[in-house]
mmCIF file of C-alpha atoms in Angstrom:
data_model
loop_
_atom_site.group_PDB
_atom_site.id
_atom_site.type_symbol
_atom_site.label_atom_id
_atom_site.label_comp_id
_atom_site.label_asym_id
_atom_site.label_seq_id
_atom_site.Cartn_x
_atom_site.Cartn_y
_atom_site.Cartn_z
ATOM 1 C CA UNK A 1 18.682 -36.780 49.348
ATOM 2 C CA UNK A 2 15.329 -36.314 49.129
ATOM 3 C CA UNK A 3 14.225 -39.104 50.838
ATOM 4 C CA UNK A 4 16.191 -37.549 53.675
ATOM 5 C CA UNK A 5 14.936 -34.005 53.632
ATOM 6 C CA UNK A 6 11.214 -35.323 54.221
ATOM 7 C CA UNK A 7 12.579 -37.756 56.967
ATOM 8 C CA UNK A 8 14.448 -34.923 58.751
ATOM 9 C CA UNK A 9 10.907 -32.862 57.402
ATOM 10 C CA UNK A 10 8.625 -35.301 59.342
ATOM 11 C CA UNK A 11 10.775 -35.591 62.421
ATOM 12 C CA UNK A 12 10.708 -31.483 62.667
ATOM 13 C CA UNK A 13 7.009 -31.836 63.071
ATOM 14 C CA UNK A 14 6.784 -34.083 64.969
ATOM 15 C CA UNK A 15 9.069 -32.167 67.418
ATOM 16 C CA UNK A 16 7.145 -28.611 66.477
ATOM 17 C CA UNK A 17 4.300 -30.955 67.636
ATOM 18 C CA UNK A 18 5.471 -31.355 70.399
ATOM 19 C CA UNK A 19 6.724 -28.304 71.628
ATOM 20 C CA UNK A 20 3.478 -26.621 71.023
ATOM 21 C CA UNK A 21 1.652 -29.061 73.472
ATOM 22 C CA UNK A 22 4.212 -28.315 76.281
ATOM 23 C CA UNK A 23 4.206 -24.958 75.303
ATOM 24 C CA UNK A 24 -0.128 -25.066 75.483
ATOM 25 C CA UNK A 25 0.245 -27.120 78.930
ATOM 26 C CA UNK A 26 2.621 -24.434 80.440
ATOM 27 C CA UNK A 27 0.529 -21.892 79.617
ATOM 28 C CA UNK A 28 -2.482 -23.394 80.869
ATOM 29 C CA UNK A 29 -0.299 -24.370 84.340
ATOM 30 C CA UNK A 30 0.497 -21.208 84.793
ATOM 31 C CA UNK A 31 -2.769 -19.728 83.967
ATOM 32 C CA UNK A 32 -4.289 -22.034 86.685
ATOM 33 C CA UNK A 33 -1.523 -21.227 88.988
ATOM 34 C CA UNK A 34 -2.365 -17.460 88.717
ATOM 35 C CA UNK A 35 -5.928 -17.769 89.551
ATOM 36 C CA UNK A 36 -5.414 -20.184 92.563
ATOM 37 C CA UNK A 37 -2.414 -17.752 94.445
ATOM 38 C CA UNK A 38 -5.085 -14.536 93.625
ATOM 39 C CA UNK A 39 -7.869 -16.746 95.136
ATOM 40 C CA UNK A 40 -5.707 -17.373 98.339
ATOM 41 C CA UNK A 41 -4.498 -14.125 98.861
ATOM 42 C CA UNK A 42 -8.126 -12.692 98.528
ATOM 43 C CA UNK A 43 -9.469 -15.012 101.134
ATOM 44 C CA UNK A 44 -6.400 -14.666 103.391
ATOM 45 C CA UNK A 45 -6.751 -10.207 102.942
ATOM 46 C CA UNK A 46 -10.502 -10.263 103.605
ATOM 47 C CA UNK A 47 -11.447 -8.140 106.561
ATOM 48 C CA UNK A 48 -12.355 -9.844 109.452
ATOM 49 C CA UNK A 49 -15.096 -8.835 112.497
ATOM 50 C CA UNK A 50 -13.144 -7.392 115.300
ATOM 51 C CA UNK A 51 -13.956 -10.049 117.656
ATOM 52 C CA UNK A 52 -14.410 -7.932 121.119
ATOM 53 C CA UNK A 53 -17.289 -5.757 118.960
ATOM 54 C CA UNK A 54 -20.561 -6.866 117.978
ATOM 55 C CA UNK A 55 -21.711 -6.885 113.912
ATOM 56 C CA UNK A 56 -24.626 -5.364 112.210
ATOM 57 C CA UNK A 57 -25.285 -7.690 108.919
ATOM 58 C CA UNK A 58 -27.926 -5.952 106.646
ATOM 59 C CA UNK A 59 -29.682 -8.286 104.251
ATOM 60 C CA UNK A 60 -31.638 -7.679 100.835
ATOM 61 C CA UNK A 61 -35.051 -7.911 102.632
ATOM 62 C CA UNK A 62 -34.097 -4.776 105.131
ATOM 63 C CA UNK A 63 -33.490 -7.219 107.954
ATOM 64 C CA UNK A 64 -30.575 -6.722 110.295
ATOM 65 C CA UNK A 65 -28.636 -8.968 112.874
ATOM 66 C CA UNK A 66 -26.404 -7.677 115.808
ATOM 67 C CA UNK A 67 -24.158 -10.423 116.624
ATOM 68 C CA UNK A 68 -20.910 -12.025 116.628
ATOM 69 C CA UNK A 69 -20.190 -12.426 113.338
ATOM 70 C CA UNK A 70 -17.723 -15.463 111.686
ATOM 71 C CA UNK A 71 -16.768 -16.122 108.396
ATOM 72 C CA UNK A 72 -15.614 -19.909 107.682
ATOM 73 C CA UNK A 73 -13.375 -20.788 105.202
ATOM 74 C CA UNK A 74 -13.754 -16.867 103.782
ATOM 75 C CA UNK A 75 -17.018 -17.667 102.270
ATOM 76 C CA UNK A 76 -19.839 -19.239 104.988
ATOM 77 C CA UNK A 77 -20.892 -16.131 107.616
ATOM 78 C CA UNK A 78 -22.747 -17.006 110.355
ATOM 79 C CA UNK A 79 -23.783 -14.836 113.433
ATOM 80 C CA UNK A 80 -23.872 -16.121 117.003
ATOM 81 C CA UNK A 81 -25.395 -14.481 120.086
ATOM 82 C CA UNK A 82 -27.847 -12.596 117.972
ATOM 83 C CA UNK A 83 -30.163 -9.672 118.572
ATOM 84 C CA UNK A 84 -32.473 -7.530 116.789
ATOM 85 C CA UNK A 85 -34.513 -4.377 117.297
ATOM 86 C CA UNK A 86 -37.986 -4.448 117.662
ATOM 87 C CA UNK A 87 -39.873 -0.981 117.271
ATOM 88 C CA UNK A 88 -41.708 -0.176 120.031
ATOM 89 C CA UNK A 89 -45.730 0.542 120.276
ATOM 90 C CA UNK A 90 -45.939 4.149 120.398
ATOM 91 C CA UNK A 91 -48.825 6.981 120.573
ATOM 92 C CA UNK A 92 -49.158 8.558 117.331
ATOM 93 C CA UNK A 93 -51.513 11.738 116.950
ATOM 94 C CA UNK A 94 -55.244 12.059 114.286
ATOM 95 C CA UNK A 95 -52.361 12.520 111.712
ATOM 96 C CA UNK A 96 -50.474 9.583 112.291
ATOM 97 C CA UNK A 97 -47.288 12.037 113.659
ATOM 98 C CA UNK A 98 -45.398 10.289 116.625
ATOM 99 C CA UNK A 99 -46.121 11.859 119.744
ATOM 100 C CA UNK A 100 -43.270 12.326 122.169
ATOM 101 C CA UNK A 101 -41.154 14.259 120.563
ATOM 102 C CA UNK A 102 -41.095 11.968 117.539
ATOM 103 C CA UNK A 103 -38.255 9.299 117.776
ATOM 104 C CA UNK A 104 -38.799 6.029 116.872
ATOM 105 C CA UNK A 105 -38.198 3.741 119.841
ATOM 106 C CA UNK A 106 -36.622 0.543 119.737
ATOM 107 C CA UNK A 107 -36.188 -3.161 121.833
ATOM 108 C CA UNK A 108 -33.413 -5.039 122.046
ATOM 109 C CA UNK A 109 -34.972 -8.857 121.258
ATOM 110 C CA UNK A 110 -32.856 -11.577 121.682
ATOM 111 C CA UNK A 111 -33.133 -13.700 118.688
ATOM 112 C CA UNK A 112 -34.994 -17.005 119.843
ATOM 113 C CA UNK A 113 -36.838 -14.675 123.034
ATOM 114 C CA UNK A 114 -40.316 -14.603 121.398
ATOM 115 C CA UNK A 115 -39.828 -17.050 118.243
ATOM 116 C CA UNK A 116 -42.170 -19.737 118.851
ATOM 117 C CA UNK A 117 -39.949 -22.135 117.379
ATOM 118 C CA UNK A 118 -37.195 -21.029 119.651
ATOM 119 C CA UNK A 119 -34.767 -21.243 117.257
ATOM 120 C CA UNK A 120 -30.540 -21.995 118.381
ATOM 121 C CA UNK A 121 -28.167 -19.074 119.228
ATOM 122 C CA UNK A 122 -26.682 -19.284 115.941
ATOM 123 C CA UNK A 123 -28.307 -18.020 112.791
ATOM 124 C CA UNK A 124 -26.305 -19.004 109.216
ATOM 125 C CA UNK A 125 -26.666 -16.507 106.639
ATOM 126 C CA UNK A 126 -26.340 -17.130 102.675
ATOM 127 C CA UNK A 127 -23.816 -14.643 101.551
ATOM 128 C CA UNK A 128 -25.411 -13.774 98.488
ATOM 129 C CA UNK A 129 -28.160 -11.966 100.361
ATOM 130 C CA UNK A 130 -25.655 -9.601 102.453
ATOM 131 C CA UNK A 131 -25.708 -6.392 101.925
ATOM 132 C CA UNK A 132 -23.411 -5.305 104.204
ATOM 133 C CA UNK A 133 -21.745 -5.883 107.607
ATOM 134 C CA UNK A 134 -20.088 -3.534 109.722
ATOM 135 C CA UNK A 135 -18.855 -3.254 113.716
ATOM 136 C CA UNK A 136 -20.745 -1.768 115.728
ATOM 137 C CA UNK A 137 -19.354 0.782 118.059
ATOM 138 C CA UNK A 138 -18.775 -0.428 121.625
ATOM 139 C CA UNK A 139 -20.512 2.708 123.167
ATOM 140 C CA UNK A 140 -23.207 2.880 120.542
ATOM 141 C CA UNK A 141 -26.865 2.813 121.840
ATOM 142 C CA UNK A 142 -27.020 -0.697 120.206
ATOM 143 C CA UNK A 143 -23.912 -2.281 122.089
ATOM 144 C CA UNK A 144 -25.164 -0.681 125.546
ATOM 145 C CA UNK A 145 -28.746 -2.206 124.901
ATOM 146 C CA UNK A 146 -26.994 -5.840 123.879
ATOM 147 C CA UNK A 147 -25.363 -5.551 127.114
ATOM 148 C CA UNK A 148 -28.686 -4.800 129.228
ATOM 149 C CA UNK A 149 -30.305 -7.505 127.470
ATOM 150 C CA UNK A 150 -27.474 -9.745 128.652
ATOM 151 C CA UNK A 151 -27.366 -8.888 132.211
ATOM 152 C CA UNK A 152 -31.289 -9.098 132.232
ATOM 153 C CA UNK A 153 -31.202 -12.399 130.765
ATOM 154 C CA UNK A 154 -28.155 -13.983 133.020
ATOM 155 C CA UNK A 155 -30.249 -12.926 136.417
ATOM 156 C CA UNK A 156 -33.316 -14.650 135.478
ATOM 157 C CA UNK A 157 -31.549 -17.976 134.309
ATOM 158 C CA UNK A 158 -29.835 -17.199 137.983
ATOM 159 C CA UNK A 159 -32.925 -16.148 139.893
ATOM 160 C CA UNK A 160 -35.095 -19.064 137.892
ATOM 161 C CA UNK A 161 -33.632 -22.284 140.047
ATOM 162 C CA UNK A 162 -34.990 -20.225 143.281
ATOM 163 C CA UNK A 163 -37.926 -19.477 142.005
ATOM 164 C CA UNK A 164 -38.588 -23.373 141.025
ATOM 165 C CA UNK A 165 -37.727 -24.461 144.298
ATOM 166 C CA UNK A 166 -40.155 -21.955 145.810
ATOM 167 C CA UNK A 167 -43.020 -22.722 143.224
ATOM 168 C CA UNK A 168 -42.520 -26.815 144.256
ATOM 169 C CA UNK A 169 -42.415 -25.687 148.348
ATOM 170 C CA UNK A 170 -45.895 -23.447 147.665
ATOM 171 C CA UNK A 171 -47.184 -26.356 145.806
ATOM 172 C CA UNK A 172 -46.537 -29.266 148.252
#
């Protein structure tokens, strides 16, 4: 009788065994499980740009893009037709107070307008290094000087195969 008590004994642990590890595994499965769905539903719930507005993204080194801003796959941003502001020269008194009633004045550049290394119309940013990002407003000084920039830029790419044609007539 023995004998059969530590049979029956070393069959029970092997079973205890046994239901630990799927116990462990099911744990661990659901564990896993858990972290992907809150993963998914944080990338599907992240705000998105409002595509008819333009973005400001601020980064760590106090630069900031205007742009259309995208977000692929939730974590890769990137910022196409992109602008910046570019203070303007202005008088400044002995004291170094602005003149002119003392506003700061600012360009509109388009990014790749004065680079020398004329860079593409789309300008990838490393998320780590965003401060922020929000829309900016589509009657905000900023939107209204995007658009000027624009409409300035599409009549000289319009005006510039006249102007070619009249530059090779005057030079025959």
């Amino acid at each position: 009788m023995d004998e059969m008590n530590a049979t029956h004994m070393h069959h029970g642990s092997k079973n205890n065994r046994l239901l630990w590890g799927l116990l462990v595994v099911g744990v661990v499965v659901l564990i896993v499980a858990g972290i992907a769905k809150k993963q998914f539903r944080y990338r599907s719930t992240q705000v998105q740009p409002e595509k008819d507005l333009y973005q400001v993204v601020l980064l760590d080194n106090d630069q900031a893009f205007f742009g259309k801003l995208h977000i692929k796959d939730g974590r890769h941003p990137y910022l196409t037709e992109v602008y910046y502001l570019q203070p303007q020269a202005q008088e400044v008194d002995q004291n170094g107070i602005l003149l002119n009633g003392g506003e700061r004045k600012f360009t509109v550049t388009k990014r790749g307008e004065e680079e020398i290394h004329q860079p593409t119309d789309t300008l990838y940013l490393n998320p780590e290094h965003i401060l922020y990002w929000e829309n900016v407003g589509a009657d905000s000084l900023v939107a209204k000087g995007i658009e000027a920039k624009k409409k300035l830029i599409e009549s000289m790419t319009e005006s510039a195969p006249e102007e070619a044609e009249e530059a090779m007539s005057e030079a025959k």
